[in-house]
């Protein structure tokens, strides 16, 4: 009996948590189907009288969202792949190779993690403008091709792989390069998936940086493009939410497919002995 | 048997030793190793492992057995000294270039690959075509009796099964030198004996020079042509099993080899029993006395008997066909495995000390009496 009560309680709490987490999402969906007056009605309504699917069509007419989508896909995929590649190499070097100044370099890099991202915006902007990269794809991509957070996370995972596995690979005729791609990376699959997903989401949703370094319309990414609905005359929430729904759909799909890995990557880094 | 039959032709190209080609001889010249530059783990090792033999490295935990293997494989560079494969100096070559096969103490299987893929891995690195490598891997899996587990991941195998996968993987590229770091330590007693015979058979059939690390003397005695006894980073003795037992070069070896363990006494535990039977000059230098349990007979053996000693029976018992007795000799315990007559506890008993199995060691532990003096 006691067991049942605990069970029910557990589910109630879980459901409550899920509802709280889902609330903004549901609100977005519901608003995207409202009429303009309904969006500002107080008390708020959850289910519109009539579902306004036309909002989606209208929203798309307001800006070249397809171009924004392409831009987002380009920026997100190149930064993610690039960052993953550089981070895997760096993490391997820090975890396995011996080179002069390794620990010193590591501490310096670690120090950069303490600097808040906002503080880097201005120096990065200045650097890019001196390189004449402002308002190019380069500006959207290059600063994100390396991330010490990713390096650090991967290094921790790589270090948890026993030395003997590395030695065995050497004995079996694998070079460092082979060991890295045929053994270490597959072994660290869950961590790599987790950092990849974090990077994809971060890059896809990134707003401040693309806003600052680009001004031509054809370089805008989706989050920046959402501005189209905010004007001096106010914000059309229905259209904004319709467009937002469109923006987050890829992330939702990604999450549904990879949730197993994301959870595994976060809850367990390392190997079974 | 399986190791030879149906060898795919491409496989012969992969193995760096063709059948009939010369197996390797391994030589250490004054090799010293220190991990941290301060504490020396191995001191001036000098030895030659003859080609095509199976040599065991035997020693207590922490004596440097694994470290020695790591240097042979090229995973660890010696701090000083030289290593030769045949007459080729390989000191500066890394593991990739030395191409040995090795089974690690903790198997070191790739956790993300199945049993089959683990065995195939060295072949894949050697660019053997997919079909051939699968065939070879299955053959090897059969050899080590693991062919019913091919699709499992190492994490789903028992320790003994993992060990067998590791052996199969080491054999896959048919190395000219096979290094085994306690490969049988996790198997049950029966499988252990089976596998050690298997390893011996594979070694003899292929003629691959094999170095087998163990801390189990029984295993070493049964499997090897020669045994290297290592202690605290120094070679104590490197000889056949028989020589180790009959002519231990020092106290450590005499105590390490032999079951039950040799009786060890101080020379001062003897009154005058040895006088006249052992050279006075040798007696003068002797510090320790080693007496194998079978060197204490309860009857006169004529010329085999060195002398007699007076003891008192403390306890006697029968194990199978062996009859043991624990005796008291000047307050020190002595064990014999050679009791013939029925004896009662507390009974006085003169024992006939045999020449064979009686040793004297000097203050450095070096054998100065007993065995063959030139062995
Ligand atoms: N990577 C290392 N760094 C520093 N010291 C080490 C390292 N590996 C081993 N040692 C030391 O070297 C000595 C010999 O170790 P080794 O592993 O060769 O012993 P072993 O004979 O194989 O022992 P066991 O039977 O327990 O496997 C030990 O004192 C050990 O502490
Ligand atoms: Mg060891």
Coordinates of N, CA, C and O in Angstrom, one line a residue, chain B residues 177-253:
Chain B
X177 N 56.9 -12.7 -32.5 CA 57.2 -12.7 -31.1 C 55.9 -12.5 -30.4 O 55.2 -11.6 -30.7
X178 N 55.6 -13.4 -29.4 CA 54.3 -13.4 -28.7 C 54.6 -13.1 -27.3 O 55.4 -13.8 -26.6
X179 N 54.0 -12.0 -26.7 CA 54.2 -11.7 -25.3 C 52.9 -11.9 -24.6 O 51.9 -11.4 -25.0
X180 N 53.0 -12.6 -23.5 CA 51.7 -12.9 -22.7 C 51.9 -12.5 -21.3 O 52.8 -13.0 -20.6
X181 N 51.1 -11.5 -20.9 CA 51.3 -11.0 -19.5 C 50.2 -11.6 -18.6 O 49.0 -11.2 -18.6
X182 N 50.6 -12.7 -17.9 CA 49.7 -13.4 -17.0 C 48.4 -13.7 -17.8 O 47.3 -13.3 -17.3
X183 N 48.5 -14.4 -18.9 CA 47.3 -14.6 -19.7 C 46.2 -15.6 -19.1 O 45.1 -15.6 -19.5
X184 N 46.6 -16.3 -18.1 CA 45.7 -17.4 -17.6 C 45.2 -17.1 -16.2 O 44.5 -17.9 -15.6
X185 N 45.6 -15.9 -15.7 CA 45.3 -15.7 -14.3 C 43.8 -15.7 -13.9 O 43.5 -15.9 -12.7
X186 N 43.0 -15.5 -14.9 CA 41.5 -15.4 -14.5 C 40.7 -16.6 -14.9 O 39.5 -16.6 -14.8
X187 N 41.4 -17.7 -15.3 CA 40.7 -18.8 -15.7 C 40.5 -19.8 -14.6 O 41.3 -19.8 -13.6
X188 N 39.5 -20.6 -14.6 CA 39.4 -21.6 -13.6 C 40.4 -22.7 -13.8 O 41.0 -22.8 -14.9
X189 N 40.7 -23.5 -12.7 CA 41.8 -24.4 -12.7 C 41.9 -25.3 -13.9 O 42.9 -25.5 -14.5
X190 N 40.7 -25.8 -14.3 CA 40.7 -26.8 -15.4 C 41.0 -26.1 -16.8 O 41.9 -26.6 -17.5
X191 N 40.4 -25.0 -17.0 CA 40.6 -24.3 -18.2 C 42.0 -23.8 -18.3 O 42.6 -23.7 -19.4
X192 N 42.5 -23.4 -17.2 CA 43.9 -22.9 -17.1 C 44.9 -23.9 -17.6 O 45.8 -23.6 -18.4
X193 N 44.7 -25.2 -17.2 CA 45.6 -26.2 -17.6 C 45.4 -26.5 -19.1 O 46.4 -26.6 -19.8
X194 N 44.1 -26.5 -19.5 CA 43.8 -26.7 -20.9 C 44.5 -25.6 -21.8 O 45.1 -25.9 -22.8
X195 N 44.3 -24.4 -21.3 CA 44.8 -23.2 -22.1 C 46.3 -23.2 -22.2 O 46.9 -22.8 -23.1
X196 N 46.9 -23.6 -21.1 CA 48.4 -23.6 -21.1 C 48.9 -24.6 -22.0 O 50.0 -24.4 -22.6
X197 N 48.2 -25.8 -22.1 CA 48.7 -26.8 -23.0 C 48.5 -26.3 -24.5 O 49.3 -26.5 -25.3
X198 N 47.3 -25.6 -24.6 CA 47.0 -25.0 -25.9 C 48.1 -24.0 -26.3 O 48.5 -24.0 -27.5
X199 N 48.5 -23.1 -25.4 CA 49.5 -22.1 -25.7 C 50.8 -22.8 -26.1 O 51.5 -22.5 -27.1
X200 N 51.1 -23.8 -25.3 CA 52.4 -24.6 -25.6 C 52.3 -25.2 -27.0 O 53.3 -25.2 -27.7
X201 N 51.1 -25.8 -27.3 CA 51.0 -26.5 -28.6 C 51.1 -25.5 -29.8 O 51.8 -25.7 -30.7
X202 N 50.4 -24.4 -29.6 CA 50.5 -23.3 -30.6 C 51.9 -22.9 -30.8 O 52.4 -22.7 -31.9
X203 N 52.6 -22.7 -29.7 CA 54.0 -22.2 -29.7 C 54.8 -23.2 -30.5 O 55.7 -22.8 -31.3
X204 N 54.7 -24.5 -30.1 CA 55.5 -25.5 -30.8 C 55.2 -25.6 -32.2 O 56.1 -25.8 -33.0
X205 N 54.0 -25.5 -32.6 CA 53.6 -25.7 -34.0 C 54.1 -24.6 -34.8 O 54.5 -24.7 -36.0
X206 N 54.0 -23.4 -34.3 CA 54.3 -22.2 -35.1 C 55.8 -21.8 -34.9 O 56.3 -21.1 -35.7
X207 N 56.4 -22.3 -33.8 CA 57.7 -21.9 -33.6 C 57.9 -20.5 -33.2 O 59.0 -20.0 -33.1
X208 N 56.8 -19.8 -32.9 CA 56.9 -18.4 -32.5 C 57.6 -18.3 -31.1 O 57.4 -19.0 -30.2
X209 N 58.6 -17.4 -31.1 CA 59.3 -17.1 -29.8 C 58.2 -16.5 -28.9 O 57.5 -15.6 -29.2
X210 N 58.1 -17.1 -27.7 CA 57.0 -16.7 -26.8 C 57.6 -16.3 -25.4 O 58.4 -17.1 -24.9
X211 N 57.1 -15.2 -24.9 CA 57.5 -14.8 -23.5 C 56.3 -14.8 -22.7 O 55.3 -14.1 -23.0
X212 N 56.3 -15.5 -21.6 CA 55.1 -15.8 -20.9 C 55.3 -15.3 -19.4 O 56.2 -15.8 -18.7
X213 N 54.6 -14.3 -19.0 CA 54.8 -13.7 -17.7 C 53.8 -14.4 -16.7 O 52.6 -14.6 -17.1
X214 N 54.3 -14.8 -15.6 CA 53.4 -15.4 -14.6 C 54.0 -15.2 -13.2 O 55.2 -15.0 -13.1
X215 N 53.1 -15.3 -12.2 CA 53.7 -15.4 -10.9 C 53.4 -16.7 -10.3 O 53.6 -17.0 -9.1
X216 N 53.0 -17.6 -11.1 CA 52.6 -19.0 -10.7 C 53.7 -19.9 -11.1 O 53.8 -20.2 -12.3
X217 N 54.5 -20.4 -10.2 CA 55.6 -21.3 -10.5 C 55.2 -22.6 -11.2 O 55.8 -23.0 -12.1
X218 N 54.0 -23.1 -10.8 CA 53.6 -24.3 -11.4 C 53.3 -24.1 -12.9 O 53.7 -25.0 -13.7
X219 N 52.7 -23.0 -13.2 CA 52.5 -22.7 -14.6 C 53.8 -22.5 -15.4 O 53.9 -23.1 -16.5
X220 N 54.7 -21.8 -14.8 CA 56.0 -21.6 -15.4 C 56.7 -23.0 -15.6 O 57.3 -23.2 -16.7
X221 N 56.7 -23.8 -14.6 CA 57.4 -25.1 -14.7 C 56.9 -26.0 -15.8 O 57.6 -26.7 -16.5
X222 N 55.5 -25.9 -16.0 CA 54.9 -26.8 -16.9 C 55.0 -26.3 -18.4 O 55.1 -27.1 -19.3
X223 N 55.1 -25.0 -18.6 CA 54.9 -24.5 -19.9 C 56.2 -24.2 -20.6 O 56.3 -24.3 -21.9
X224 N 57.3 -23.9 -19.8 CA 58.4 -23.2 -20.5 C 59.6 -24.1 -20.8 O 59.9 -25.1 -20.1
X225 N 60.4 -23.6 -21.8 CA 61.7 -24.2 -22.1 C 62.7 -23.7 -21.0 O 63.5 -24.4 -20.5
X226 N 62.6 -22.4 -20.8 CA 63.5 -21.7 -19.8 C 62.6 -20.8 -18.9 O 61.6 -20.3 -19.4
X227 N 63.1 -20.6 -17.7 CA 62.4 -19.7 -16.8 C 63.4 -18.6 -16.4 O 64.5 -18.9 -16.0
X228 N 62.9 -17.4 -16.4 CA 63.7 -16.3 -15.9 C 63.1 -15.9 -14.6 O 61.9 -15.4 -14.6
X229 N 63.8 -16.0 -13.5 CA 63.2 -15.6 -12.2 C 63.7 -14.2 -11.9 O 64.9 -13.8 -12.0
X230 N 62.7 -13.3 -11.7 CA 63.0 -11.9 -11.5 C 62.6 -11.5 -10.1 O 61.5 -12.0 -9.6
X231 N 63.4 -10.7 -9.5 CA 63.0 -10.2 -8.2 C 63.6 -8.8 -8.0 O 64.8 -8.6 -8.3
X232 N 62.8 -7.9 -7.6 CA 63.2 -6.5 -7.4 C 64.0 -6.0 -8.6 O 65.0 -5.3 -8.4
X233 N 63.5 -6.2 -9.8 CA 64.2 -5.6 -10.9 C 65.5 -6.3 -11.3 O 66.2 -5.7 -12.1
X234 N 65.8 -7.4 -10.7 CA 67.0 -8.1 -11.1 C 66.8 -9.6 -11.5 O 65.9 -10.2 -10.9
X235 N 67.5 -10.0 -12.5 CA 67.4 -11.5 -12.8 C 68.1 -12.3 -11.8 O 69.3 -12.1 -11.5
X236 N 67.3 -13.2 -11.2 CA 67.9 -14.0 -10.1 C 68.6 -15.2 -10.8 O 69.6 -15.7 -10.3
X237 N 67.9 -15.8 -11.8 CA 68.4 -17.0 -12.4 C 67.6 -17.1 -13.7 O 66.4 -16.8 -13.8
X238 N 68.3 -17.6 -14.7 CA 67.6 -17.8 -16.0 C 68.1 -19.2 -16.5 O 69.2 -19.3 -17.0
X239 N 67.2 -20.2 -16.3 CA 67.7 -21.5 -16.7 C 66.4 -22.4 -16.9 O 65.3 -22.0 -16.8
X240 N 66.7 -23.7 -17.1 CA 65.6 -24.6 -17.2 C 64.9 -24.8 -15.9 O 65.5 -24.6 -14.8
X241 N 63.7 -25.3 -15.9 CA 62.9 -25.6 -14.7 C 63.7 -26.5 -13.8 O 63.8 -26.3 -12.5
X242 N 64.3 -27.5 -14.4 CA 65.0 -28.5 -13.6 C 66.2 -27.9 -12.8 O 66.4 -28.1 -11.6
X243 N 66.9 -27.1 -13.6 CA 68.1 -26.4 -13.0 C 67.6 -25.5 -11.8 O 68.3 -25.4 -10.8
X244 N 66.6 -24.8 -12.1 CA 66.1 -23.9 -11.1 C 65.8 -24.6 -9.8 O 66.1 -24.1 -8.7
X245 N 65.2 -25.8 -9.9 CA 64.9 -26.5 -8.7 C 66.1 -27.2 -8.1 O 66.3 -27.1 -6.9
X246 N 66.9 -27.8 -8.9 CA 68.0 -28.6 -8.4 C 69.2 -27.7 -8.0 O 69.9 -28.0 -7.1
X247 N 69.4 -26.6 -8.8 CA 70.6 -25.8 -8.5 C 70.2 -24.3 -8.4 O 70.6 -23.5 -9.2
X248 N 69.4 -24.0 -7.4 CA 69.0 -22.6 -7.3 C 70.3 -21.7 -7.1 O 71.1 -22.1 -6.3
X249 N 70.4 -20.6 -7.8 CA 71.6 -19.9 -7.7 C 71.7 -19.0 -6.4 O 72.7 -18.6 -6.0
X250 N 70.5 -18.8 -5.8 CA 70.5 -18.1 -4.5 C 69.3 -18.5 -3.7 O 68.5 -19.2 -4.1
X251 N 69.3 -17.9 -2.5 CA 68.3 -18.2 -1.5 C 66.9 -17.8 -2.0 O 66.0 -18.6 -1.8
X252 N 66.8 -16.7 -2.7 CA 65.5 -16.3 -3.2 C 64.9 -17.3 -4.1 O 63.8 -17.7 -4.0
X253 N 65.7 -17.8 -5.1 CA 65.2 -18.7 -6.0 C 64.8 -20.0 -5.3 O 63.8 -20.6 -5.6

